[in-house]
Every structure is written in C-alpha cells, then in structure tokens.
Coordinates of C-alpha atoms in Angstrom, one line a residue:
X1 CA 66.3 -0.9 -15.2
X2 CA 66.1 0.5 -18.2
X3 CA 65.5 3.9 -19.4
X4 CA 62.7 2.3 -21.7
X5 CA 61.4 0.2 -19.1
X6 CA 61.1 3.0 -16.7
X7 CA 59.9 4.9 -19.3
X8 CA 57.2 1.9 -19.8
X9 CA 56.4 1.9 -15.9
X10 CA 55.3 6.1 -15.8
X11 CA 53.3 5.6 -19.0
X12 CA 51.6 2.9 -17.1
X13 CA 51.5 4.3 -14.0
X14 CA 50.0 7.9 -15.5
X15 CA 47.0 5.5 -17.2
X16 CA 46.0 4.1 -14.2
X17 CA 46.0 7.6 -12.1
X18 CA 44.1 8.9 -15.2
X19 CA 41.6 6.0 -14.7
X20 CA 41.6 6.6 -11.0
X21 CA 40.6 9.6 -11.3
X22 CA 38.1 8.9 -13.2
X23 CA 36.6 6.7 -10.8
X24 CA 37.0 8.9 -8.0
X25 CA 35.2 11.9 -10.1
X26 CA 32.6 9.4 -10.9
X27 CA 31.9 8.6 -7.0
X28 CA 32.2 12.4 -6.1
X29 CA 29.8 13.5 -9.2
X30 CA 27.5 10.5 -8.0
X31 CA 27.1 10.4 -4.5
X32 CA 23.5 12.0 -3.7
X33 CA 22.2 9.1 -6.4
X34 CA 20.0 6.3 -5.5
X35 CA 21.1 2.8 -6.4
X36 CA 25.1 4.3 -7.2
X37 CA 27.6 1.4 -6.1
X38 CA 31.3 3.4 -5.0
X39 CA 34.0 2.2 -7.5
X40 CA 36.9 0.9 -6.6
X41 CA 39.8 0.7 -8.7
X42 CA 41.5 -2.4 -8.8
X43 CA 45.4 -2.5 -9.6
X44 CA 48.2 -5.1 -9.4
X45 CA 51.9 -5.0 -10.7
X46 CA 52.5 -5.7 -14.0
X47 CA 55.5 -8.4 -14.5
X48 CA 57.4 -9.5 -18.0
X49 CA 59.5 -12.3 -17.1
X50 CA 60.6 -12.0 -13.5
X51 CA 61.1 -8.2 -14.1
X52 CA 58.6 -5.8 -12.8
X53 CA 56.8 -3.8 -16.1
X54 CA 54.6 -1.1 -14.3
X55 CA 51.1 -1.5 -13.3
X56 CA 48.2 -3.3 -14.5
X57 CA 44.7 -2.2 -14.1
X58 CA 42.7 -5.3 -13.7
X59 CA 39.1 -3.4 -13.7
X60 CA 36.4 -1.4 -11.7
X61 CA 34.7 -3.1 -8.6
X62 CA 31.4 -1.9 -7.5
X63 CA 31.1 -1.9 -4.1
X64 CA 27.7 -2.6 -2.1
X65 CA 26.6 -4.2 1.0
X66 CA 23.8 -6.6 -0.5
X67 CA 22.4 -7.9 2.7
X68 CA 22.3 -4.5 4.4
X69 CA 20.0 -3.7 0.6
X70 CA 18.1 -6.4 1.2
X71 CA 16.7 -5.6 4.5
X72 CA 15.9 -2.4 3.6
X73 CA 14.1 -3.6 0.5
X74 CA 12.0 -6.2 2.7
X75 CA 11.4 -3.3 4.8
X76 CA 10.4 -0.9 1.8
X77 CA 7.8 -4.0 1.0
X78 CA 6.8 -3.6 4.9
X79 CA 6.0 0.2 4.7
X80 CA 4.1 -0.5 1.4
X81 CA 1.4 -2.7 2.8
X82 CA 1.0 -1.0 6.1
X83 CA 0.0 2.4 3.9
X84 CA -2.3 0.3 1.8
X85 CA -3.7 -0.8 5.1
X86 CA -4.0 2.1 7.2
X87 CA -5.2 4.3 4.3
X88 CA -8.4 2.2 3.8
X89 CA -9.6 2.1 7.6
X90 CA -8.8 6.4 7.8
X91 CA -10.9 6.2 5.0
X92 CA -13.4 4.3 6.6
X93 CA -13.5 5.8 9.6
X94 CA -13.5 9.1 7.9
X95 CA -16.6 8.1 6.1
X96 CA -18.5 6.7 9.6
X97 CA -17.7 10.0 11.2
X98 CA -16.3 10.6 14.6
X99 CA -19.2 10.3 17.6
X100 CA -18.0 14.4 18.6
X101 CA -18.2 15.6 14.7
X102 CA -21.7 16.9 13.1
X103 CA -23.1 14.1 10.5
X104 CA -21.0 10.9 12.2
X105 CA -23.6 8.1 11.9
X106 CA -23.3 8.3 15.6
X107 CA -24.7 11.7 15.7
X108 CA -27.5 10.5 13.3
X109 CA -28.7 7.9 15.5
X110 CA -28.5 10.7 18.5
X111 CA -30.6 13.6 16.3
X112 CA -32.9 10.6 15.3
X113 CA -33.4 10.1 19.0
X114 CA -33.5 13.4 20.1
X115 CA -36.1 14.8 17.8
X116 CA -38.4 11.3 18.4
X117 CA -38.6 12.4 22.2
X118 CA -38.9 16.1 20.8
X119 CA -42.1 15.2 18.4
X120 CA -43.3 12.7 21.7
X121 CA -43.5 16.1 23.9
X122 CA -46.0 17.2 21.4
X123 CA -47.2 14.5 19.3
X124 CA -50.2 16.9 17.1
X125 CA -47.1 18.7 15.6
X126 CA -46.8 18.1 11.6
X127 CA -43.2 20.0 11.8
X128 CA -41.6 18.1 15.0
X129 CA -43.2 14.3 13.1
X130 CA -41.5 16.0 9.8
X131 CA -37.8 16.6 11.7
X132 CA -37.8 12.8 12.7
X133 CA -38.4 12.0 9.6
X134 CA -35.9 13.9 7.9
X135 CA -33.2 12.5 10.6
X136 CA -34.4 8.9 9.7
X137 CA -33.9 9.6 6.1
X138 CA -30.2 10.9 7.0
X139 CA -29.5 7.6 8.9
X140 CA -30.6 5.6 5.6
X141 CA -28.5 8.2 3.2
X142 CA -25.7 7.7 6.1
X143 CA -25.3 3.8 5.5
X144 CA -26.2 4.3 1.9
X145 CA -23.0 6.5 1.3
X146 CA -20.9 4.3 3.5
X147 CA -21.5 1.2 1.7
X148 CA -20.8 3.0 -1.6
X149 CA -17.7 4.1 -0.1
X150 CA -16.7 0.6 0.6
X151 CA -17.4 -0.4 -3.2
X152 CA -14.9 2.4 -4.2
X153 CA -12.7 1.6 -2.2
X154 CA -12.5 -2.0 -3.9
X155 CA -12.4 -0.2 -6.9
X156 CA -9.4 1.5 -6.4
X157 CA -7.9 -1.2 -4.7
X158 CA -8.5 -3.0 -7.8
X159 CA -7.3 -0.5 -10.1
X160 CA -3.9 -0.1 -7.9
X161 CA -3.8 -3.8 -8.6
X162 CA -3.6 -3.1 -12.4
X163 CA -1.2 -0.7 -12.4
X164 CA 1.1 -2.5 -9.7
X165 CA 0.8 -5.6 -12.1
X166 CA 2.0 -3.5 -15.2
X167 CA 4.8 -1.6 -13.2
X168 CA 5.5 -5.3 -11.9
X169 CA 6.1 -6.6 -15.9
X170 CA 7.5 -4.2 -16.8
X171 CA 10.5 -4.3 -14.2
X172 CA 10.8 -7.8 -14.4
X173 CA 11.0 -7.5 -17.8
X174 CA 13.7 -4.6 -17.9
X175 CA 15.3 -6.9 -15.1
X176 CA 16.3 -9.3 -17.5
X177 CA 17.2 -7.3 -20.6
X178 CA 19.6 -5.8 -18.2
X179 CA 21.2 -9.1 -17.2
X180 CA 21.2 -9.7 -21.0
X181 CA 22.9 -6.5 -21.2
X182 CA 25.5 -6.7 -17.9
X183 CA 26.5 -10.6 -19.2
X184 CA 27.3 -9.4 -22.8
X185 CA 29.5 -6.1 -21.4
X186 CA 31.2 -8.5 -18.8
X187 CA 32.4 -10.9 -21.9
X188 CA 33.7 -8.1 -23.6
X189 CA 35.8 -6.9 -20.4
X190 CA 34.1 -3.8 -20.3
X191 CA 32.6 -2.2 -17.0
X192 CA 29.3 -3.3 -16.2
X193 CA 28.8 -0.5 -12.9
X194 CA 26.8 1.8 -14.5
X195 CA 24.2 -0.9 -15.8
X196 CA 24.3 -2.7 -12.2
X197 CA 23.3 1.0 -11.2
X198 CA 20.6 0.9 -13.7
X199 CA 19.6 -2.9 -12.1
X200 CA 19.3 -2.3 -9.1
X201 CA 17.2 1.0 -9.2
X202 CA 14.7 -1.4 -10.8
X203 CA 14.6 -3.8 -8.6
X204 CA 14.1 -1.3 -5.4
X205 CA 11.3 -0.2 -7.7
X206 CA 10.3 -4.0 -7.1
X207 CA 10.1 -4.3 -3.7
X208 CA 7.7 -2.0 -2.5
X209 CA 5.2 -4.3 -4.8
X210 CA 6.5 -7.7 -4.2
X211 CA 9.3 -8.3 -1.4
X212 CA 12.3 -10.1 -3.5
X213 CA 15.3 -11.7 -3.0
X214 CA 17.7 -11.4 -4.9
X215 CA 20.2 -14.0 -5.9
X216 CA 23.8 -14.4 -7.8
X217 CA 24.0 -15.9 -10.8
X218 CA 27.3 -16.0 -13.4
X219 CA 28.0 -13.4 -15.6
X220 CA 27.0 -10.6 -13.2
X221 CA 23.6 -11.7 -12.9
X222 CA 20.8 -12.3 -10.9
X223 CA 17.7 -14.0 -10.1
X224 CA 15.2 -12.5 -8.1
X225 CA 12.6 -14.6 -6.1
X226 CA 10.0 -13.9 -3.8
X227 CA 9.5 -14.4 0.2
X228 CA 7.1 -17.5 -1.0
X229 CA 9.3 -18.9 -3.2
X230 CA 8.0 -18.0 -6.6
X231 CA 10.6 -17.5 -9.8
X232 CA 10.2 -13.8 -10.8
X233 CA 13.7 -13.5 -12.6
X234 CA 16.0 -16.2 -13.5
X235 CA 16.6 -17.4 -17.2
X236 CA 13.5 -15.7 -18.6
X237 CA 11.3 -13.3 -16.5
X238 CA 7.9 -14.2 -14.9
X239 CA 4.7 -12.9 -16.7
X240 CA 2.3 -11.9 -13.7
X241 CA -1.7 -11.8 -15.4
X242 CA -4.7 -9.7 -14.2
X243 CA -7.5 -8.1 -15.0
X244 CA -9.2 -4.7 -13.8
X245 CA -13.1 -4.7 -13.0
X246 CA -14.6 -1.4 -13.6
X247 CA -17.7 -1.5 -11.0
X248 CA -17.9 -3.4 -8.2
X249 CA -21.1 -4.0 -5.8
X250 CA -21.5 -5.9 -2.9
X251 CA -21.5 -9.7 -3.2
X252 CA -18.5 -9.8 -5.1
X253 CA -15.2 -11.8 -4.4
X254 CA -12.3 -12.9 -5.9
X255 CA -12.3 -15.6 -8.9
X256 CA -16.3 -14.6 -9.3
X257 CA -16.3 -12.5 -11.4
X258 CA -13.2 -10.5 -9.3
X259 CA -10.3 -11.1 -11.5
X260 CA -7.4 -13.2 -9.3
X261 CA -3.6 -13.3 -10.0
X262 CA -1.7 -15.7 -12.3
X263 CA 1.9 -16.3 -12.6
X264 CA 2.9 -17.5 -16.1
X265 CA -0.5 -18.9 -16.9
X266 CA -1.0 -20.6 -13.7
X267 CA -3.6 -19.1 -11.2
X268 CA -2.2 -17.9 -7.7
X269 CA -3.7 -17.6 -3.9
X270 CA -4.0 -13.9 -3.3
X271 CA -4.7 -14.1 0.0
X272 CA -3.0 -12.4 2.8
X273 CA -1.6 -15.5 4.8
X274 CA -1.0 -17.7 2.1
X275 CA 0.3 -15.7 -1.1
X276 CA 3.5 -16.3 -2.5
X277 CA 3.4 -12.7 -3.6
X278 CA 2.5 -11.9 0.2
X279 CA 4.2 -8.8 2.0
X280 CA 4.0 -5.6 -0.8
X281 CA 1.7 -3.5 -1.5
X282 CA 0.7 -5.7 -4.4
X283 CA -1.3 -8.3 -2.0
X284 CA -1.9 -5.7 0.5
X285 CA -4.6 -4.2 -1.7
X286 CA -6.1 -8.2 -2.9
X287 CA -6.6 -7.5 1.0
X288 CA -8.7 -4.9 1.1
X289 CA -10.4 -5.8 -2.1
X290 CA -10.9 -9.1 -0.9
X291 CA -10.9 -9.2 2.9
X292 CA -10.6 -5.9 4.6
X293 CA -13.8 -4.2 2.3
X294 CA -16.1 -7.3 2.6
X295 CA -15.6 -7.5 5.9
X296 CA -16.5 -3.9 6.8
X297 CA -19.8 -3.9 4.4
X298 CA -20.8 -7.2 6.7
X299 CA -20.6 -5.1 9.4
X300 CA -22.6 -2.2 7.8
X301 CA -25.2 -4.7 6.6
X302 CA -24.9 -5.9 9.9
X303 CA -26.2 -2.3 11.8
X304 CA -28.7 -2.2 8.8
X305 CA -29.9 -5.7 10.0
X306 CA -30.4 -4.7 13.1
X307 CA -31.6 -1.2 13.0
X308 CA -34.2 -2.7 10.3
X309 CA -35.3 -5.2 12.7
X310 CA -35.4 -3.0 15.8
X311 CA -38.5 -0.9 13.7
X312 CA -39.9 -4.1 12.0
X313 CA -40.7 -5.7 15.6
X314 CA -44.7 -6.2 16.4
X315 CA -43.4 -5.0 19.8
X316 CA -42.1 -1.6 18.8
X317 CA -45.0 -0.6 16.3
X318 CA -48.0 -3.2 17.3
X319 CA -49.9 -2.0 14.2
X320 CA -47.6 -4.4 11.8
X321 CA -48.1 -7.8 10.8
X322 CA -45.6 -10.3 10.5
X323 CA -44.6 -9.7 7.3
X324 CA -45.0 -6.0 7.4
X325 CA -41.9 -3.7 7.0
X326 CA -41.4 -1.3 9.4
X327 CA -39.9 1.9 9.5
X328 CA -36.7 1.1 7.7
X329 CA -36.9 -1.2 4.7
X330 CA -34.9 -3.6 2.5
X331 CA -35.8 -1.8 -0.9
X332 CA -39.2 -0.9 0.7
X333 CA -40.2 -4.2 1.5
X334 CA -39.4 -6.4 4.6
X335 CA -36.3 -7.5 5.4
X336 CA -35.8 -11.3 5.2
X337 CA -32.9 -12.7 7.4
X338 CA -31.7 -14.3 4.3
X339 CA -31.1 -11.4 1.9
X340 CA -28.7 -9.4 4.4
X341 CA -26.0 -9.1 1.8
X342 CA -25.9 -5.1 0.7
X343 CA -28.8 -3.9 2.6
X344 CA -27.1 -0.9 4.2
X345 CA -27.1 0.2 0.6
X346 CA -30.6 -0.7 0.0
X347 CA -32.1 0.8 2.9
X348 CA -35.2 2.6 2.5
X349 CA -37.5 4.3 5.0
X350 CA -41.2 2.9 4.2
X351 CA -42.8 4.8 1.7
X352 CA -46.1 4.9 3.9
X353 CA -44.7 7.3 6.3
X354 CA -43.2 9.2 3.8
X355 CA -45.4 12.2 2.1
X356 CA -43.2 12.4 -0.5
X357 CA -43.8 8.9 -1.5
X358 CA -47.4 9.2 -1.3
X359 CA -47.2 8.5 2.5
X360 CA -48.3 10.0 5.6
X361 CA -46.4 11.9 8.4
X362 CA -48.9 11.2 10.8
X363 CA -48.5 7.5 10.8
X364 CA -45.2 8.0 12.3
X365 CA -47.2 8.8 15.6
X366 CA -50.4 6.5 14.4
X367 CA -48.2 3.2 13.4
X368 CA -47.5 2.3 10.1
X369 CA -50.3 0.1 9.5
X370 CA -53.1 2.3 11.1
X371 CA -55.7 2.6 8.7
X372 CA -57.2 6.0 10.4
X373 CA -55.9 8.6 12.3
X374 CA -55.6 8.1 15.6
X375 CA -55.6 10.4 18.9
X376 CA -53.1 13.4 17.7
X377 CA -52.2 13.6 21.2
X378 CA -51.2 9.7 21.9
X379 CA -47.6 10.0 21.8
X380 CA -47.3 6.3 23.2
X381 CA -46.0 5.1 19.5
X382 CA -43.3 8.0 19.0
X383 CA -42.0 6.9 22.5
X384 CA -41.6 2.9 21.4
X385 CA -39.5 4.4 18.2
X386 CA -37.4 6.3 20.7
X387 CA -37.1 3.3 23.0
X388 CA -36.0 0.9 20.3
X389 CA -32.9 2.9 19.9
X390 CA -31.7 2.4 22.9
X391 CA -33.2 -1.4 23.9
X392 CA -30.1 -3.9 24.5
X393 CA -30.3 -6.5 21.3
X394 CA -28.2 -9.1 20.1
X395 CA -26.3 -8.4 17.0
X396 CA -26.9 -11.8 14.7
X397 CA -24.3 -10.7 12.5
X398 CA -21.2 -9.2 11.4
X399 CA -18.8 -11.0 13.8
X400 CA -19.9 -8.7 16.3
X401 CA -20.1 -10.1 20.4
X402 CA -23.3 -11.7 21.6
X403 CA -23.4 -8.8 23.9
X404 CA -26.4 -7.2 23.4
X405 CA -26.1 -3.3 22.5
X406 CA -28.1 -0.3 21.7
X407 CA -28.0 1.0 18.9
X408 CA -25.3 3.9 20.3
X409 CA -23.4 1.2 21.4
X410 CA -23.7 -0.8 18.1
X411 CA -22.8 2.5 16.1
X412 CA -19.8 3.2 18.9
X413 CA -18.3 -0.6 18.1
X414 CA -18.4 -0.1 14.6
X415 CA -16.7 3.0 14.8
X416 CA -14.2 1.6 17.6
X417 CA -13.3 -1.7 15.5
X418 CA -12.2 0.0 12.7
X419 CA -10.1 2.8 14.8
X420 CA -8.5 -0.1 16.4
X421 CA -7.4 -2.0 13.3
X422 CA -6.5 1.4 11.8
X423 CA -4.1 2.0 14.7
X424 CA -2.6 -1.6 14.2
X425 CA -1.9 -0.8 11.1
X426 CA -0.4 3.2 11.7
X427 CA 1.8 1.1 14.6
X428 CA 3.1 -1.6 12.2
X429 CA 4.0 1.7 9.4
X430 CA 5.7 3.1 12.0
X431 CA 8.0 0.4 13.0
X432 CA 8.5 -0.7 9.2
X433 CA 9.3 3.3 8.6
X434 CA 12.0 2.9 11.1
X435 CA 13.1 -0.4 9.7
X436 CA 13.6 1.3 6.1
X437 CA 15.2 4.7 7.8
X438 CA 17.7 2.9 9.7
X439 CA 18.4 0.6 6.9
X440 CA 18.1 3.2 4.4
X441 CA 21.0 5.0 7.0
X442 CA 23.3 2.1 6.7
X443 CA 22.8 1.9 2.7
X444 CA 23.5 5.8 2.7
X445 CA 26.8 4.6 5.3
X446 CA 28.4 2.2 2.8
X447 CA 27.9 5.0 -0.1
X448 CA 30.2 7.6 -1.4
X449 CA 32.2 9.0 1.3
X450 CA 33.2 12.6 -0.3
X451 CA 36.1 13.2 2.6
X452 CA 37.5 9.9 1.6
X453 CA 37.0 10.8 -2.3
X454 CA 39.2 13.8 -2.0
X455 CA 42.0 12.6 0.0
X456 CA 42.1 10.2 -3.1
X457 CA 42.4 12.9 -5.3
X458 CA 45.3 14.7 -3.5
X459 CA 47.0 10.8 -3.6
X460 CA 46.2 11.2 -7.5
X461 CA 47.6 14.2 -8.0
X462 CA 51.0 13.2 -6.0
X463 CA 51.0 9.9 -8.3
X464 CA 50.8 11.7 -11.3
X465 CA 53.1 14.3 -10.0
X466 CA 55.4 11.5 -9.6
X467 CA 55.2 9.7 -12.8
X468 CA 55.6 12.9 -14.7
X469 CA 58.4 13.3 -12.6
X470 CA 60.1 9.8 -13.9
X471 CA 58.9 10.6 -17.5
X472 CA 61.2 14.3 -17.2
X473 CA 64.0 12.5 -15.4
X474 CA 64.0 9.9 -18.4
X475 CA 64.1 12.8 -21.4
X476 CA 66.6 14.3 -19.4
X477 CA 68.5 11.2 -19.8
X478 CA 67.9 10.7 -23.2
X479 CA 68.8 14.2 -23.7
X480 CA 72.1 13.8 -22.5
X481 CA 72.9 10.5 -24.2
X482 CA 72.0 12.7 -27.4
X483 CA 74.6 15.3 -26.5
X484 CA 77.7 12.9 -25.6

C-alpha cells in the first residue's frame, strides 16, 4: 500500500469515528426523550478497483421495535376510554350520594320517611307537617340536580369531542407534512432520524384518541389506519368533521340536533360497537354523550316515575281524583305515563301543600284535595305517605327488574348499578394501565442503553487514537523521504 492510500484510509477512518461519535453523543444526550429511535451507524469498506480504499459511511439507521410501539399505542387507546368511562359513573355516583353520607338521595328518601312517622306521632303540629315538607322539597331538588348533572356531563363530553377532533386534524395533518418532509430529506441522502422522532411523537399523540396502525410506505413513509379500517393518513390526510353543541337537555341524541362524526364529508357510526373510530377516547366520550348519559337520566326519570306515582295513587291519598296530581308533580301537574322523558328534572311538589305557593301545610295531613280542615289529630293520611315509601312496586321503566322494590331499594339499585358499571370500568383501566406500563417497559428496553453508549465511546476514542496513529506514522514517512 501506499503511503497516499494509507494516508486516504485514516482520513476516512477519522470521518467516520467523528460521525460515530456523533451518533453516540446524540443517543447519550437523548435517552430520557419520548419517541427518540437509537442511531446506529452503518459502515462498510470502501474498495477502488480490487484494492481496499478505507471506509465508507453508508448512513444512520434508526432503530425501533414497531410492533412492541404498536401495542403500547393500542393500549394507550385502551387507558383513554376506560378514564372517559370510569370518570363519568364517579361522577355520577358522586352526584347520587353514598346511602352512609348526609344528602345521598338515599338519605333523602330515609329523612322523608323519618320525619312523615315523626309529624304522624303528632299530627296537630304545623313545625313537624313543615319538616316533611322541607325533606320532600330536598328529594325533588335531589333529582333536579342530578339530572342537570347528567346534561353537563354531555356537555363536556361533547366539548372533549371538539377539541379531540381539532387535536385529531391537526396531527393528521402534521402527519403528512412530515412524510412530505422525511421523503424529500431521504432523496437528498440526508438523515431523516430526527424528523421520524418528530413523526412518531405525533402519532402517540394519536393514539390515545383514535387507536391506529401504522403502516410502511416508500420513501420513509407511512400510512396510518384505524382498528375499523378507515384511511386516516396515506397520500393525503383524512379530514374528521364535527360540531360542538353549547346546551344540551334531555331528549336529545345524536344526528338530532347532536352533531355526529364525518370522515371526509361522509357521515360515520359513532357508536361504541360499531365505530370505525372505536377504542380511544375519541368514541369513548360519543358513549357517554350518546349512551352512557341517556341511559342514566332513564333511570332517574325512571325513580321520578315511580316516586310520582307512588303519591299520585287514589290508594295512598283517597282525597284525589283520577287526574289529580299528587304530592310530587310533573311541572305541577299530573304525571302522564307518556311524558316520562326529563321528569326527574321537572319534578315539583304540588303547589297546594306548599304555603309558599299559596298552599296549605295542613293538607299534607288532610289530603291534597280536602276542601276543609279535617281532624288535626287524624294522623291516618301522614301514615299512607310514610307507607308508600316503603310498599313493593314494580318499576315500569328504566330497564330496571320486574321485581318489585321500595322506594329504598329503588334508590339502593340506582346507586348499586352505576357502582357496578363504574368498577367495570376502574377494572378494565387497570389492566389497560398494565398493558401500557409493561409495554411502555419494553419500548423504554429497546431505547438508549447509556452503558452500551460509553463502551462505544472508549472504542471511538481507541479508533481515532489509531488512525491518528497511521496519519503520524505516514508524515514520519514523508519526512524522511524529504531528508534522503
């Protein structure tokens, strides 16, 4: 060989240590960042003719484990919709109230009780008629609230649905501007790491929304596509409409006037089975707008129904007519089987009994539709108030059992259903958690291993050692030739 060509090789040589160490800095200064792929790189021997001519650096490699990124992603999506789920039935139960806690709609219908048999012991008493009253009024103002709470809770859920679909867009968008971006670099033989970094951060960003898969395509890019098989990324990215309602009541569902999803024009199920969006947060809260919140109100309309219908009866207040309301009304009037829709959130206790409508106390003892006073001391009417309470009656509606239930029972499965579907929910965000962490470990595993950066470095520093080495040899060479 040649002193020039060995000068030739240790020039060559001392670029590629210089570029290794770059990458190995890059890894070490980078390896508590999300979405970083380890570089790796990539060398082969340089040949002119059928010499050797040093080495050739053929470019960086990014090195990731995609599968292992996209379970954890799927499981990301997993831990999104379980939150959205268990958040709105803590909510909901927080709003009902636990049976032990003061003010639980469980521990209305108890003081109601209680203070009925209280103003039965003495019937003549204005304050003990007065106290019933006042705990009746708390059971309306108790359904009232929760079926307000149930409204906002749609309301946010459609307002998270806004701003998911805008962070959705917008990452789409980015998505492909970025595969613009990667494709362009790659043709100039540039490296296209640090924008694969930049991809992929975007993407995880993704998958808590929507669950994607992501696939290959030339140039360094890729398409993404979802569980259900709709096109988010490919050639172009996927324009996802929606739009917010401000107020929502009761009676409302999706397409009318609830605003649905469309994807590139084209209207989408947003339904929890059968979405192809299905699996993120994204569709978790069309769920609770759509599914989970309707549901619960039917059951609060349902206990309205039924509490309504308990003090309506000819058989606990015999001084009604058929069309009379009783003690708690629709909007102050009877209740009609047909208008069940919202009427926790319309309940009213009749205005008759009520002397700040105009009413009287005393027809709380009397009956509501005595026209004169009756015995003060006949507590037989405050005992049929307290006895409705607790009389075994079918439930007509709400998807409750046929079983029939006081109302303490009624009030108890209400509050039991959604503690059991809240559970589900805290059971399936704990096993996706553990999906994410251990996936999330794995990730972490096939990232930048800082023992294995620096042993690189010391290999660096002998390679450059040597090379400067070969370059000294060959002046001292030159040197001499100079002097002969």
């Amino acid at each position: 060989m040649t002193i020039t060509g060995s000068i030739a090789n240790a020039l060559s040589g001392l670029n590629a240590t210089s570029r290794r160490a770059e990458v190995v800095s890059s890894n070490i200064a980078n390896a508590n960042t999300d979405g970083y792929g380890v570089r790796q790189l990539d060398v082969s021997a340089a040949t002119v003719g059928r010499g050797g001519s040093g080495v050739r650096i053929d470019g960086v490699t990014r090195l990731i484990d995609n599968g292992i990124i996209q379970d954890r992603r799927l499981a990301d999506a997993g831990v999104g919709s379980n939150t959205t789920y268990m958040k709105f039935f803590e909510n909901l139960e927080k709003q009902i109230g636990i049976p032990e806690e003061p003010g639980s709609l469980s521990g209305r219908f108890a003081a109601f009780e209680s203070a009925l048999i209280t103003a039965a012991s003495d019937p003549a008493s204005e304050p003990g008629l007065s106290a019933a009253l006042n705990e009746a009024r708390g059971i309306t103002q108790h359904l009232k609230q929760t079926s307000d709470s149930i409204q906002i809770l749609r309301e946010e859920a459609d307002n998270a649905i806004g701003t998911q679909v805008k962070q959705l867009n917008e990452a789409l968008q980015q998505v492909k501007d970025l595969n613009i971006s990667i494709a362009a670099t790659q043709a100039r033989g540039l490296d296209t790491a640090a924008l694969m970094d930049q991809r992929q951060r975007v993407i995880d960003g993704v998958s808590s929304i929507v669950p994607v898969n992501q696939v290959a395509r030339d140039n360094g890019t890729v398409a993404l596509f979802t569980r259900g098989g709709a096109v988010l990324v490919d050639s172009k990215a996927a324009e996802i409409g929606f739009t917010a309602t401000k107020v929502i009541t009761p009676g409302m569902s999706a397409g009318s006037p609830l605003s649905g999803l469309t994807l590139n024009g084209v209207a989408i199920d947003t339904s929890s089975e059968h979405s192809m969006l299905k699996g993120g947060s994204l569709i978790a809260e069309f769920a609770v707008r759509d599914e989970l919140a309707p549901d619960a109100q039917a059951q609060m309309d349902a206990v309205a129904r039924n509490l309504v219908e308990r003090f309506q009866s000819v058989t606990t207040d015999p001084t009604l007519g058929p069309t009379d309301a009783g003690l708690f009304t629709d909007g102050g009037a009877a209740f009609g089987p047909l208008n069940e829709e919202g009427l926790s959130a319309r309940l009213e206790i009749n205005a008759q009994v009520d002397p700040a409508a105009g009413g009287e106390i005393r027809r709380l003892r009397d009956g509501i539709g005595a026209v004169t006073p009756g015995d003060v001391g006949d507590a037989s009417q405050l005992q049929r108030l307290a006895s409705a309470l607790q009389a075994p009656q079918t439930v007509l509606s709400g998807g409750f059992s046929a079983e029939p239930r006081s109302m303490t029972v009624l009030t108890s499965d209400l509050l039991s259903g959604f503690g059991i579907q809240r559970q589900a929910a805290e059971a399936n965000l704990s096993y996706s958690n553990a999906q994410y962490e251990t996936f999330r470990t794995l990730e972490l595993q096939a990232g930048v291993d800082t023992d294995r950066e620096m042993q690189e470095l010391l290999l660096v520093e002998q390679a450059y050692a040597a090379n400067a080495r070969v370059l000294q040899t060959a002046d001292e060479l030159i040197q001499m030739l100079i002097g002969l």
